C-alpha positions in Angstrom: 237.5 214.2 67.3 235.3 212.8 64.5 231.9 211.1 64.4 233.3 207.6 64.0 235.6 208.0 67.0 232.8 209.6 69.1 230.0 207.2 68.1 230.8 204.4 70.7 230.5 207.0 73.5 227.2 208.3 72.0 225.8 204.8 72.2 226.3 204.8 75.9 224.4 208.1 76.4 220.9 208.6 77.7 220.1 211.8 75.7 221.7 214.5 73.7 220.9 218.0 75.0 221.7 221.6 74.0 220.4 223.3 77.1 222.7 223.2 80.1 219.7 223.5 82.5 218.4 220.1 81.2 221.5 218.1 81.7 221.0 214.8 83.5 223.3 211.9 84.3 224.8 210.2 81.2 223.6 212.9 78.8 225.8 214.4 76.0 225.9 218.2 76.1 226.5 220.1 72.9 227.7 223.6 74.0 226.4 226.0 71.3 227.7 229.5 71.2 226.3 232.7 69.7 226.8 236.5 69.7 225.6 236.9 73.3 226.3 233.5 74.9 228.9 230.8 75.1 227.6 227.5 76.5 231.2 226.1 76.6 231.6 228.1 79.9 229.3 225.4 81.4 231.4 222.5 80.2 233.0 221.6 83.5 229.7 222.2 85.3 228.0 219.9 82.9 230.4 217.1 83.7 229.9 217.8 87.5 226.1 217.3 86.8 226.8 213.9 85.4 227.2 214.6 81.6 228.9 211.7 79.9 230.5 214.0 77.4 230.6 217.6 76.3 231.2 219.0 72.8 232.6 222.5 72.6 233.8 224.7 69.7 236.3 226.7 71.7 239.6 224.8 72.1 240.4 226.6 75.4 237.6 224.6 77.1 238.7 221.2 75.8 239.6 218.6 78.5 239.7 215.0 77.1 240.3 213.6 80.5 236.8 214.8 81.5 235.3 213.8 78.1 235.1 217.5 77.0 236.0 217.4 73.3 236.7 220.2 70.9 235.2 220.4 67.4 235.3 223.3 64.9 231.5 223.6 64.9 229.1 222.1 67.5 226.2 222.4 65.0 228.0 220.7 62.2 229.2 217.9 64.5 225.6 217.4 65.8 224.4 217.1 62.2 227.2 214.8 61.2 226.6 212.6 64.2 222.9 212.4 63.3 223.7 211.3 59.8 226.2 208.7 61.1 223.5 207.3 63.5 220.8 207.4 60.8 222.9 205.2 58.5 223.1 202.6 61.3 219.3 202.5 61.8 217.4 199.6 60.2 213.9 201.0 60.7 211.3 202.8 58.5 211.6 206.6 58.8 208.7 208.7 57.7 209.5 212.3 56.7 206.9 214.9 56.8 206.6 218.5 55.6 204.0 220.9 54.2 202.7 224.5 54.6 199.8 223.7 57.0 199.0 220.8 59.3 202.3 219.0 59.5 202.5 219.0 63.3 199.0 217.8 63.8 199.5 215.2 61.0 202.7 214.1 62.7 200.9 213.7 66.0 198.1 211.6 64.5 200.5 209.4 62.5 202.4 208.8 65.7 199.2 207.9 67.6 198.1 205.5 64.8 201.4 203.7 64.3 201.9 203.4 68.1 199.0 201.0 68.1 201.3 198.4 66.8 204.9 199.7 66.9 207.3 201.5 69.3 207.6 204.8 67.5 209.9 207.7 68.1 208.8 211.1 66.7 209.5 214.8 66.6 208.6 216.3 69.9 207.0 219.6 69.9 208.2 221.7 67.1 211.8 220.5 66.8 211.7 220.5 63.0 214.6 222.6 61.9 218.4 222.2 61.3 218.9 221.6 65.1 215.6 219.8 65.9 215.8 217.2 63.2 219.3 216.0 64.2 218.2 215.9 67.8 215.2 213.7 66.9 217.4 211.3 64.9 219.8 211.0 67.8 216.9 210.2 70.2 216.1 207.0 68.3 217.1 204.1 70.5 217.5 200.3 69.7 213.9 199.6 71.0 212.3 201.9 68.5 210.7 200.2 65.5 209.8 203.3 63.5 210.3 207.1 63.4 208.3 210.0 62.2 210.3 213.1 61.5 208.7 216.5 60.9 210.7 218.9 58.7 209.9 222.7 58.6 211.3 225.2 56.2 211.1 228.9 55.4 213.5 229.0 52.4 214.7 227.0 49.5 217.1 224.0 50.0 216.1 223.6 53.6 214.0 220.5 53.1 216.7 219.1 50.8 219.2 219.5 53.6 216.9 218.1 56.3 216.1 215.1 54.1 219.8 214.4 53.7 220.0 214.1 57.5 216.8 212.2 58.2 217.0 210.0 55.0 213.2 209.1 55.0 212.0 205.8 53.6 208.5 207.2 53.3 207.5 210.9 52.8 204.4 213.0 52.8 203.7 216.7 52.0 200.5 217.8 53.7 199.9 220.7 51.2 201.4 223.7 49.5 200.0 226.9 50.9 200.8 230.6 51.4 203.3 230.2 54.2 206.7 231.8 54.6 206.2 233.6 51.3 209.0 236.1 52.2 211.6 233.4 52.5 210.4 231.2 49.7 209.8 234.0 47.2 206.1 233.4 46.6 203.8 230.5 46.2 205.8 228.9 43.3 208.8 229.0 45.6 206.8 227.3 48.3 205.9 224.5 45.9 209.5 224.1 44.8 210.9 224.2 48.3 208.5 221.7 49.8 208.9 219.4 46.8 212.5 218.9 47.7 211.2 216.0 49.8 209.8 214.4 46.7 213.2 214.8 45.0 215.0 213.1 47.8 212.5 210.2 47.8 212.6 209.8 44.0 216.4 209.9 43.9 216.6 207.2 46.5 213.7 205.0 45.3 211.7 205.5 48.5 207.9 205.6 49.0 205.7 208.7 48.6 202.3 209.1 50.3 200.0 211.1 48.0 196.7 212.8 48.6 195.1 212.4 45.1 192.7 215.2 45.8 195.6 217.6 45.7 196.4 218.4 42.0 200.0 219.6 42.9 200.8 216.3 44.7 199.4 214.3 41.8 201.4 216.3 39.2 204.6 216.1 41.2 204.4 212.4 41.7 202.9 211.4 38.3 204.3 208.2 36.9 206.4 207.6 40.1 206.5 204.3 42.0 206.4 203.2 44.8 203.7 205.3 46.3 200.7 205.0 48.6 197.6 206.9 47.6 194.3 208.1 49.1 191.7 210.6 48.1 189.6 209.3 45.2 187.9 206.2 43.9 191.1 204.9 42.2 193.3 205.4 45.2 194.8 202.6 47.4 192.6 203.8 50.3 189.3 205.6 50.2 187.8 207.4 53.1 184.6 209.4 53.6 184.3 212.6 55.5 181.7 213.2 58.1 181.3 215.5 61.2 179.7 215.1 64.6 179.0 218.4 66.3 182.2 220.4 65.8 184.5 217.4 65.3 185.7 216.0 62.0 185.8 212.2 61.4 186.4 209.7 58.6 184.7 206.5 57.6 186.5 203.5 56.1 184.5 200.5 54.8 181.5 201.5 57.0 183.5 202.0 60.1 183.6 205.5 61.7 186.4 207.3 63.6 185.5 210.6 65.2 188.4 212.8 66.1 188.7 215.6 68.7 189.8 218.0 66.0 187.7 220.7 64.4 187.8 221.7 60.8 187.3 219.8 57.6 190.9 220.7 56.7 191.9 218.1 59.3 190.2 215.3 57.3 193.2 214.9 55.0 195.5 214.8 58.0 193.4 211.9 59.4 193.4 210.2 56.0 197.2 210.4 55.8 197.6 208.8 59.2 195.0 206.1 58.5 196.6 205.3 55.1 200.0 204.7 56.7 198.4 202.7 59.5 196.7 200.4 57.0 199.8 200.2 54.9 201.7 198.9 57.9 199.1 196.3 58.7 197.3 198.0 61.6 193.7 196.9 61.9 191.2 199.7 61.4 189.6 199.1 64.8 193.0 200.1 66.3 193.2 203.1 64.0 189.8 204.2 65.3 191.1 203.9 68.8 194.1 206.0 68.0 192.1 208.8 66.3 189.4 208.9 68.9 191.9 209.1 71.8 194.2 211.7 70.3 193.5 215.0 72.1 195.1 218.1 70.7 196.8 220.1 73.4 199.2 222.2 71.3 196.9 225.2 70.4 196.2 223.7 67.0 192.5 223.1 66.1 191.9 222.7 69.9 188.4 223.2 71.3 188.1 224.4 74.9 185.0 225.0 76.9 185.1 228.1 79.1 181.9 228.5 81.0 179.1 228.7 78.5 181.5 229.6 75.6 183.2 227.4 73.1 186.7 228.5 72.2 188.6 227.3 69.2 192.3 227.7 69.8 194.5 227.8 66.7 197.2 230.2 67.8 200.3 228.3 67.2 200.7 229.5 63.6 198.9 231.2 60.8 199.3 232.0 57.1 196.7 233.0 54.5 195.8 229.4 53.6 195.3 228.2 57.1 193.6 231.4 58.2 191.0 231.2 55.4 190.3 227.5 56.1 189.9 228.2 59.9 187.4 231.0 59.5 185.4 229.2 56.8 185.1 226.2 59.1 184.2 228.4 62.1 181.3 230.1 60.3 179.6 226.6 60.3 179.4 226.6 64.1 175.8 227.0 65.5 175.1 230.1 67.4 176.7 233.6 67.7 180.4 233.8 66.6 183.3 236.1 67.2 186.7 235.8 65.6 189.9 237.1 67.1 192.5 237.0 64.3 196.2 238.0 64.7 198.8 239.1 62.1 200.2 236.5 59.7 204.0 236.9 59.7 206.7 236.3 57.1 204.6 237.2 54.1 207.0 239.8 52.6 205.6 242.1 49.9 202.3 240.2 49.9 201.6 240.9 53.6 199.2 243.9 53.3 197.3 242.4 50.4 196.9 239.0 52.2 195.7 240.6 55.4 193.2 242.8 53.5 191.9 239.7 51.7 191.4 237.8 55.0 189.6 240.8 56.5 187.3 241.0 53.4 186.6 237.2 53.6 185.7 237.6 57.3 183.4 240.5 56.6 181.7 238.6 53.8 181.1 235.6 56.0 179.2 237.8 58.4 180.6 237.1 61.9 178.9 238.8 64.9 182.3 240.4 65.8 185.6 240.6 64.1 188.6 241.5 66.3 192.0 241.9 64.8 195.3 242.0 66.6 198.7 243.2 65.2 200.2 246.1 63.4 199.5 244.7 59.9 195.9 244.0 60.5 195.6 247.5 62.1 196.9 249.1 58.9 194.0 247.6 56.9 191.3 247.4 59.6 190.1 250.8 60.8 187.3 249.5 63.1 187.4 250.2 66.9 188.0 246.4 67.3 191.5 246.6 65.8 194.3 246.3 68.3 198.0 246.8 67.9 199.0 243.8 70.1 197.6 241.3 72.7 198.4 243.7 75.5 196.0 246.3 74.0 193.3 243.7 73.6 193.8 242.5 77.1 193.2 246.0 78.4 190.0 246.2 76.3 188.7 242.9 77.8 189.2 244.3 81.3 186.1 246.5 80.7 184.4 244.8 77.8 183.1 241.2 77.2 182.3 239.0 74.2 178.7 238.0 74.2 179.1 235.4 71.4 178.7 231.7 72.3 181.6 230.7 70.0 185.0 232.4 69.8 187.9 231.6 67.4 191.5 232.6 68.1 193.8 232.3 65.2 197.1 234.0 64.6 200.9 233.6 64.1 203.1 232.4 67.0 204.6 235.9 67.3 201.2 237.4 68.2 200.6 235.0 71.1 196.9 235.3 71.1 196.6 232.6 73.8 197.6 235.3 76.3 194.1 236.9 76.1 192.2 233.6 76.9 192.1 234.2 80.6 190.5 237.7 80.1 187.7 236.4 77.8 
């Protein structure tokens, strides 16, 4: 079985799935296997549930009469099928990566472009070597555009994901201190994320550039075509403003107020607005998209709980995003408590970066600083340093936070959102 032979069957399918529990009629099921599981054992059951075809990598389970096909590697076949499908598509594909803000930026870009086009985009956080192919394969004939988020924690990953998604437009949100362990330091981050630029340049595609970011400017110097925003000489100029806790942008006297907190989200809004304007969307519709986008993914999300204002930013954290979050939070009016969790995947820089964040928090002068995680506990010797969320939950059973405003920020592995119900 090869991709060319299989492609006509793929075109008849509703969806491509990798979870046997989610199989529905006319889906194609890719049966992945690992050290402790073998999804090929569900092949016959998948067909009984209505699967149009099943791809397995154990020949014993092959049954062509039931459309159960053997391939040497289900993962490689998934990726090859995505590349084959991508080459058939005649729509603009926007590729997106960066250290911070890429998921929020992707969501806002999707909201803006959807004012005019039928847009497929990366759902949730499906931005890796499995998620990107799945997103490509979810693009249907009715879609007029696609926005593909690409994540990475080591060199050559963005290069590989770009070779699958083949973006016509690309944007790097920023270059920050994320996944330092895998990338080998900040310079490694810059090199790794810039693999998107290399793909776009090598294929004469368009780069979106924030001209307030010196690294973006340097990496795209002299290149064309590109779309620019950020300064007086850019294609698009926006002004920053805030209303209460929320960040907004102004374009030619027209204001759009988002439901996002933090000035760091301003460039995310600018990127989405720039693409919207580039694709001929009236700014009144861009305002509608920005003002109606509600974050629900624990990223820069504001939640009212009784008389307290909670800022939930618990999906991910690294030194760059953590510093930006707490600097933004200190501007809130009234008493303020921060609950910050360990930042993971920092390698040899871990203790130094955690100490630096703790020093910044102390310098800013919050009413309370609560830290969660073993790394923060090694540098924070206050009584409000907890080894994990379970320990903090136990503390909250007999103690309360008196502050009016509470920030929760930490890496996904710390799961700070678990303590919300106890606040």
